[in-house]
Amino acid sequence: MLIARAVRALLAATVVFALVLLAGCGTKSATSGSSTANSTPPVELSISAASSLQALIEKTAPAYEKANNVKLVLNFGASGVLQKQIEGGSPTDVFLSAASTQIDALVKGNLISVESTVAFAGNDLVIMVPKGNPKGIHGAADLAKATRLTTGDPAVAPHGVKAQEWLTGLGLWDSLKPKFVFAQNAAQTDDYVARGEVDAGIGYASDAKARTDLEVAYTVPSNQIKPIKYFAAPIKASTHAAEAAAYVKYLNSAEFQQALVDAGFKQLSK
């Protein structure tokens, strides 16, 4: 009888101990799940940037996202097209333009402020040719040899504006204009040249450096055009004002500035 009671007591103690263990495991699991559920999801930050910046922005995005708990939603195109999108109400947090013209228009429309706008990069204008340079184009005078040329549409693409400025200054624009097949953005200009659809194109040095399927035949002297500058600004209507301002500030950080130099852009004089 005493033995039976002892066995029953031992069994009861075992059951109680097992229940305590199970309760402890359950508490630990709930705590772990709660910790995961409470982690802050990344903020989605919409960036509209000139197409000539695409490779640079995409390369630097992963490290920035990880360090700042944001997800960059990237939209690339000609600066003029992006300007119109923003004016039309396209949800955008930060605008990166390849010229001041679009920035000025958005300031005038009260969509961004002068105070929050920064210049963060420069570039060179170059003549690009298909591999092997079949037409033997090595400078402005040689463009007359071409049957077809390309650059950006000056109505929307800043590199086209710069090409027109340069050739007008040399007195060549009117004679060469009929040869131009205008592209909608810098990437399309590069594609026309690389595929040999034109004999030469006028675009940015950084774009040419990013490609292995075309060549730079000539770099336009900096004293023949006004400086090429890129600008960035947060959009006033952004619902992520702090994150937008932080990204704009990041563009002049040592980390990003080194990346842009590596990508063939120019640092601006301080």
PDB file of N, CA and C in Angstrom, residues 101-162:
ATOM      1  N   THR A 101      17.304  72.918 -64.706  1.00  0.00           N
ATOM      2  CA  THR A 101      16.064  73.386 -65.341  1.00  0.00           C
ATOM      3  C   THR A 101      14.835  72.763 -64.707  1.00  0.00           C
ATOM      4  N   GLN A 102      14.882  71.449 -64.519  1.00  0.00           N
ATOM      5  CA  GLN A 102      13.737  70.743 -63.945  1.00  0.00           C
ATOM      6  C   GLN A 102      13.549  71.101 -62.470  1.00  0.00           C
ATOM      7  N   ILE A 103      14.656  71.292 -61.774  1.00  0.00           N
ATOM      8  CA  ILE A 103      14.586  71.711 -60.375  1.00  0.00           C
ATOM      9  C   ILE A 103      13.916  73.082 -60.275  1.00  0.00           C
ATOM     10  N   ASP A 104      14.325  74.006 -61.142  1.00  0.00           N
ATOM     11  CA  ASP A 104      13.760  75.354 -61.132  1.00  0.00           C
ATOM     12  C   ASP A 104      12.248  75.315 -61.377  1.00  0.00           C
ATOM     13  N   ALA A 105      11.828  74.453 -62.284  1.00  0.00           N
ATOM     14  CA  ALA A 105      10.398  74.350 -62.589  1.00  0.00           C
ATOM     15  C   ALA A 105       9.604  73.835 -61.394  1.00  0.00           C
ATOM     16  N   LEU A 106      10.167  72.887 -60.665  1.00  0.00           N
ATOM     17  CA  LEU A 106       9.476  72.325 -59.500  1.00  0.00           C
ATOM     18  C   LEU A 106       9.485  73.304 -58.327  1.00  0.00           C
ATOM     19  N   VAL A 107      10.549  74.110 -58.230  1.00  0.00           N
ATOM     20  CA  VAL A 107      10.567  75.167 -57.211  1.00  0.00           C
ATOM     21  C   VAL A 107       9.464  76.174 -57.516  1.00  0.00           C
ATOM     22  N   LYS A 108       9.365  76.555 -58.778  1.00  0.00           N
ATOM     23  CA  LYS A 108       8.337  77.515 -59.197  1.00  0.00           C
ATOM     24  C   LYS A 108       6.935  76.967 -58.920  1.00  0.00           C
ATOM     25  N   GLY A 109       6.770  75.662 -59.057  1.00  0.00           N
ATOM     26  CA  GLY A 109       5.478  75.041 -58.802  1.00  0.00           C
ATOM     27  C   GLY A 109       5.241  74.724 -57.335  1.00  0.00           C
ATOM     28  N   ASN A 110       6.177  75.133 -56.474  1.00  0.00           N
ATOM     29  CA  ASN A 110       6.077  74.926 -55.023  1.00  0.00           C
ATOM     30  C   ASN A 110       6.050  73.437 -54.646  1.00  0.00           C
ATOM     31  N   LEU A 111       6.708  72.621 -55.448  1.00  0.00           N
ATOM     32  CA  LEU A 111       6.759  71.184 -55.168  1.00  0.00           C
ATOM     33  C   LEU A 111       8.036  70.782 -54.438  1.00  0.00           C
ATOM     34  N   ILE A 112       9.073  71.595 -54.566  1.00  0.00           N
ATOM     35  CA  ILE A 112      10.295  71.423 -53.784  1.00  0.00           C
ATOM     36  C   ILE A 112      10.745  72.810 -53.338  1.00  0.00           C
ATOM     37  N   SER A 113      11.720  72.869 -52.429  1.00  0.00           N
ATOM     38  CA  SER A 113      12.219  74.157 -51.966  1.00  0.00           C
ATOM     39  C   SER A 113      13.684  74.321 -52.340  1.00  0.00           C
ATOM     40  N   VAL A 114      14.078  75.566 -52.573  1.00  0.00           N
ATOM     41  CA  VAL A 114      15.474  75.864 -52.887  1.00  0.00           C
ATOM     42  C   VAL A 114      16.372  75.451 -51.732  1.00  0.00           C
ATOM     43  N   GLU A 115      15.920  75.693 -50.510  1.00  0.00           N
ATOM     44  CA  GLU A 115      16.734  75.432 -49.315  1.00  0.00           C
ATOM     45  C   GLU A 115      17.094  73.954 -49.161  1.00  0.00           C
ATOM     46  N   SER A 116      16.216  73.075 -49.630  1.00  0.00           N
ATOM     47  CA  SER A 116      16.465  71.639 -49.444  1.00  0.00           C
ATOM     48  C   SER A 116      17.162  71.003 -50.640  1.00  0.00           C
ATOM     49  N   THR A 117      17.441  71.791 -51.686  1.00  0.00           N
ATOM     50  CA  THR A 117      18.065  71.278 -52.907  1.00  0.00           C
ATOM     51  C   THR A 117      19.584  71.300 -52.785  1.00  0.00           C
ATOM     52  N   VAL A 118      20.227  70.220 -53.219  1.00  0.00           N
ATOM     53  CA  VAL A 118      21.692  70.156 -53.185  1.00  0.00           C
ATOM     54  C   VAL A 118      22.229  69.722 -54.549  1.00  0.00           C
ATOM     55  N   ALA A 119      23.403  70.215 -54.913  1.00  0.00           N
ATOM     56  CA  ALA A 119      24.142  69.715 -56.068  1.00  0.00           C
ATOM     57  C   ALA A 119      25.083  68.629 -55.550  1.00  0.00           C
ATOM     58  N   PHE A 120      25.193  67.516 -56.270  1.00  0.00           N
ATOM     59  CA  PHE A 120      25.987  66.414 -55.711  1.00  0.00           C
ATOM     60  C   PHE A 120      26.929  65.733 -56.699  1.00  0.00           C
ATOM     61  N   ALA A 121      26.860  66.062 -57.986  1.00  0.00           N
ATOM     62  CA  ALA A 121      27.739  65.380 -58.945  1.00  0.00           C
ATOM     63  C   ALA A 121      27.900  66.219 -60.209  1.00  0.00           C
ATOM     64  N   GLY A 122      28.976  65.926 -60.945  1.00  0.00           N
ATOM     65  CA  GLY A 122      29.203  66.532 -62.241  1.00  0.00           C
ATOM     66  C   GLY A 122      29.473  65.442 -63.265  1.00  0.00           C
ATOM     67  N   ASN A 123      29.650  65.843 -64.531  1.00  0.00           N
ATOM     68  CA  ASN A 123      29.889  64.869 -65.585  1.00  0.00           C
ATOM     69  C   ASN A 123      30.595  65.566 -66.746  1.00  0.00           C
ATOM     70  N   ASP A 124      31.107  64.762 -67.677  1.00  0.00           N
ATOM     71  CA  ASP A 124      31.674  65.284 -68.924  1.00  0.00           C
ATOM     72  C   ASP A 124      30.768  64.895 -70.081  1.00  0.00           C
ATOM     73  N   LEU A 125      30.773  65.727 -71.115  1.00  0.00           N
ATOM     74  CA  LEU A 125      30.064  65.416 -72.353  1.00  0.00           C
ATOM     75  C   LEU A 125      31.063  64.785 -73.319  1.00  0.00           C
ATOM     76  N   VAL A 126      30.646  63.696 -73.975  1.00  0.00           N
ATOM     77  CA  VAL A 126      31.566  62.983 -74.866  1.00  0.00           C
ATOM     78  C   VAL A 126      30.882  62.601 -76.168  1.00  0.00           C
ATOM     79  N   ILE A 127      31.713  62.358 -77.175  1.00  0.00           N
ATOM     80  CA  ILE A 127      31.233  61.715 -78.402  1.00  0.00           C
ATOM     81  C   ILE A 127      31.483  60.230 -78.250  1.00  0.00           C
ATOM     82  N   MET A 128      30.424  59.450 -78.378  1.00  0.00           N
ATOM     83  CA  MET A 128      30.520  57.992 -78.288  1.00  0.00           C
ATOM     84  C   MET A 128      30.344  57.387 -79.676  1.00  0.00           C
ATOM     85  N   VAL A 129      31.044  56.293 -79.933  1.00  0.00           N
ATOM     86  CA  VAL A 129      30.957  55.629 -81.235  1.00  0.00           C
ATOM     87  C   VAL A 129      30.836  54.125 -81.034  1.00  0.00           C
ATOM     88  N   PRO A 130      30.335  53.398 -82.046  1.00  0.00           N
ATOM     89  CA  PRO A 130      30.325  51.936 -81.950  1.00  0.00           C
ATOM     90  C   PRO A 130      31.746  51.393 -81.855  1.00  0.00           C
ATOM     91  N   LYS A 131      31.886  50.204 -81.326  1.00  0.00           N
ATOM     92  CA  LYS A 131      33.210  49.584 -81.197  1.00  0.00           C
ATOM     93  C   LYS A 131      33.928  49.589 -82.545  1.00  0.00           C
ATOM     94  N   GLY A 132      35.175  49.988 -82.511  1.00  0.00           N
ATOM     95  CA  GLY A 132      35.973  50.044 -83.735  1.00  0.00           C
ATOM     96  C   GLY A 132      35.897  51.364 -84.465  1.00  0.00           C
ATOM     97  N   ASN A 133      34.943  52.218 -84.069  1.00  0.00           N
ATOM     98  CA  ASN A 133      34.804  53.556 -84.659  1.00  0.00           C
ATOM     99  C   ASN A 133      34.856  53.505 -86.191  1.00  0.00           C
ATOM    100  N   PRO A 134      33.907  52.808 -86.825  1.00  0.00           N
ATOM    101  CA  PRO A 134      33.977  52.589 -88.276  1.00  0.00           C
ATOM    102  C   PRO A 134      33.994  53.855 -89.121  1.00  0.00           C
ATOM    103  N   LYS A 135      33.421  54.958 -88.636  1.00  0.00           N
ATOM    104  CA  LYS A 135      33.411  56.193 -89.419  1.00  0.00           C
ATOM    105  C   LYS A 135      34.638  57.077 -89.149  1.00  0.00           C
ATOM    106  N   GLY A 136      35.487  56.671 -88.211  1.00  0.00           N
ATOM    107  CA  GLY A 136      36.686  57.439 -87.912  1.00  0.00           C
ATOM    108  C   GLY A 136      36.383  58.814 -87.348  1.00  0.00           C
ATOM    109  N   ILE A 137      35.472  58.867 -86.397  1.00  0.00           N
ATOM    110  CA  ILE A 137      35.088  60.137 -85.782  1.00  0.00           C
ATOM    111  C   ILE A 137      35.935  60.377 -84.537  1.00  0.00           C
ATOM    112  N   HIS A 138      36.661  61.493 -84.526  1.00  0.00           N
ATOM    113  CA  HIS A 138      37.564  61.783 -83.419  1.00  0.00           C
ATOM    114  C   HIS A 138      37.385  63.182 -82.845  1.00  0.00           C
ATOM    115  N   GLY A 139      36.392  63.908 -83.315  1.00  0.00           N
ATOM    116  CA  GLY A 139      36.140  65.243 -82.808  1.00  0.00           C
ATOM    117  C   GLY A 139      34.934  65.867 -83.467  1.00  0.00           C
ATOM    118  N   ALA A 140      34.658  67.110 -83.108  1.00  0.00           N
ATOM    119  CA  ALA A 140      33.451  67.773 -83.604  1.00  0.00           C
ATOM    120  C   ALA A 140      33.436  67.883 -85.122  1.00  0.00           C
ATOM    121  N   ALA A 141      34.566  68.200 -85.721  1.00  0.00           N
ATOM    122  CA  ALA A 141      34.614  68.373 -87.175  1.00  0.00           C
ATOM    123  C   ALA A 141      34.284  67.086 -87.919  1.00  0.00           C
ATOM    124  N   ASP A 142      34.603  65.947 -87.302  1.00  0.00           N
ATOM    125  CA  ASP A 142      34.364  64.649 -87.948  1.00  0.00           C
ATOM    126  C   ASP A 142      32.892  64.262 -87.954  1.00  0.00           C
ATOM    127  N   LEU A 143      32.052  64.927 -87.166  1.00  0.00           N
ATOM    128  CA  LEU A 143      30.628  64.581 -87.127  1.00  0.00           C
ATOM    129  C   LEU A 143      29.971  64.767 -88.496  1.00  0.00           C
ATOM    130  N   ALA A 144      30.564  65.591 -89.331  1.00  0.00           N
ATOM    131  CA  ALA A 144      30.029  65.794 -90.679  1.00  0.00           C
ATOM    132  C   ALA A 144      30.122  64.519 -91.516  1.00  0.00           C
ATOM    133  N   LYS A 145      31.023  63.597 -91.124  1.00  0.00           N
ATOM    134  CA  LYS A 145      31.159  62.327 -91.850  1.00  0.00           C
ATOM    135  C   LYS A 145      29.973  61.402 -91.616  1.00  0.00           C
ATOM    136  N   ALA A 146      29.279  61.621 -90.517  1.00  0.00           N
ATOM    137  CA  ALA A 146      28.227  60.697 -90.101  1.00  0.00           C
ATOM    138  C   ALA A 146      26.992  60.796 -90.988  1.00  0.00           C
ATOM    139  N   THR A 147      26.352  59.654 -91.163  1.00  0.00           N
ATOM    140  CA  THR A 147      25.054  59.624 -91.837  1.00  0.00           C
ATOM    141  C   THR A 147      23.941  59.873 -90.831  1.00  0.00           C
ATOM    142  N   ARG A 148      24.090  59.241 -89.654  1.00  0.00           N
ATOM    143  CA  ARG A 148      23.117  59.434 -88.577  1.00  0.00           C
ATOM    144  C   ARG A 148      23.839  59.645 -87.258  1.00  0.00           C
ATOM    145  N   LEU A 149      23.285  60.535 -86.450  1.00  0.00           N
ATOM    146  CA  LEU A 149      23.815  60.842 -85.123  1.00  0.00           C
ATOM    147  C   LEU A 149      22.688  60.710 -84.105  1.00  0.00           C
ATOM    148  N   THR A 150      23.080  60.680 -82.819  1.00  0.00           N
ATOM    149  CA  THR A 150      22.050  60.668 -81.783  1.00  0.00           C
ATOM    150  C   THR A 150      22.510  61.443 -80.555  1.00  0.00           C
ATOM    151  N   THR A 151      21.540  61.969 -79.865  1.00  0.00           N
ATOM    152  CA  THR A 151      21.702  62.536 -78.536  1.00  0.00           C
ATOM    153  C   THR A 151      20.301  62.578 -77.935  1.00  0.00           C
ATOM    154  N   GLY A 152      20.182  63.105 -76.728  1.00  0.00           N
ATOM    155  CA  GLY A 152      18.864  63.180 -76.116  1.00  0.00           C
ATOM    156  C   GLY A 152      18.012  64.280 -76.736  1.00  0.00           C
ATOM    157  N   ASP A 153      16.718  64.080 -76.710  1.00  0.00           N
ATOM    158  CA  ASP A 153      15.788  65.109 -77.163  1.00  0.00           C
ATOM    159  C   ASP A 153      15.935  66.320 -76.251  1.00  0.00           C
ATOM    160  N   PRO A 154      16.371  67.457 -76.775  1.00  0.00           N
ATOM    161  CA  PRO A 154      16.570  68.632 -75.909  1.00  0.00           C
ATOM    162  C   PRO A 154      15.314  69.060 -75.150  1.00  0.00           C
ATOM    163  N   ALA A 155      14.159  68.621 -75.597  1.00  0.00           N
ATOM    164  CA  ALA A 155      12.918  68.997 -74.916  1.00  0.00           C
ATOM    165  C   ALA A 155      12.767  68.314 -73.561  1.00  0.00           C
ATOM    166  N   VAL A 156      13.434  67.164 -73.378  1.00  0.00           N
ATOM    167  CA  VAL A 156      13.253  66.414 -72.122  1.00  0.00           C
ATOM    168  C   VAL A 156      14.556  65.917 -71.514  1.00  0.00           C
ATOM    169  N   ALA A 157      15.611  65.788 -72.306  1.00  0.00           N
ATOM    170  CA  ALA A 157      16.842  65.141 -71.828  1.00  0.00           C
ATOM    171  C   ALA A 157      17.984  66.147 -71.702  1.00  0.00           C
ATOM    172  N   PRO A 158      18.501  66.350 -70.502  1.00  0.00           N
ATOM    173  CA  PRO A 158      19.577  67.334 -70.298  1.00  0.00           C
ATOM    174  C   PRO A 158      20.822  67.100 -71.137  1.00  0.00           C
ATOM    175  N   HIS A 159      21.181  65.838 -71.433  1.00  0.00           N
ATOM    176  CA  HIS A 159      22.384  65.642 -72.247  1.00  0.00           C
ATOM    177  C   HIS A 159      22.154  66.133 -73.677  1.00  0.00           C
ATOM    178  N   GLY A 160      20.904  66.106 -74.134  1.00  0.00           N
ATOM    179  CA  GLY A 160      20.579  66.677 -75.435  1.00  0.00           C
ATOM    180  C   GLY A 160      20.688  68.191 -75.429  1.00  0.00           C
ATOM    181  N   VAL A 161      20.297  68.797 -74.321  1.00  0.00           N
ATOM    182  CA  VAL A 161      20.444  70.250 -74.165  1.00  0.00           C
ATOM    183  C   VAL A 161      21.915  70.631 -74.243  1.00  0.00           C
ATOM    184  N   LYS A 162      22.751  69.838 -73.566  1.00  0.00           N
ATOM    185  CA  LYS A 162      24.192  70.119 -73.567  1.00  0.00           C
ATOM    186  C   LYS A 162      24.806  69.902 -74.954  1.00  0.00           C
TER     187      LYS A 162
END
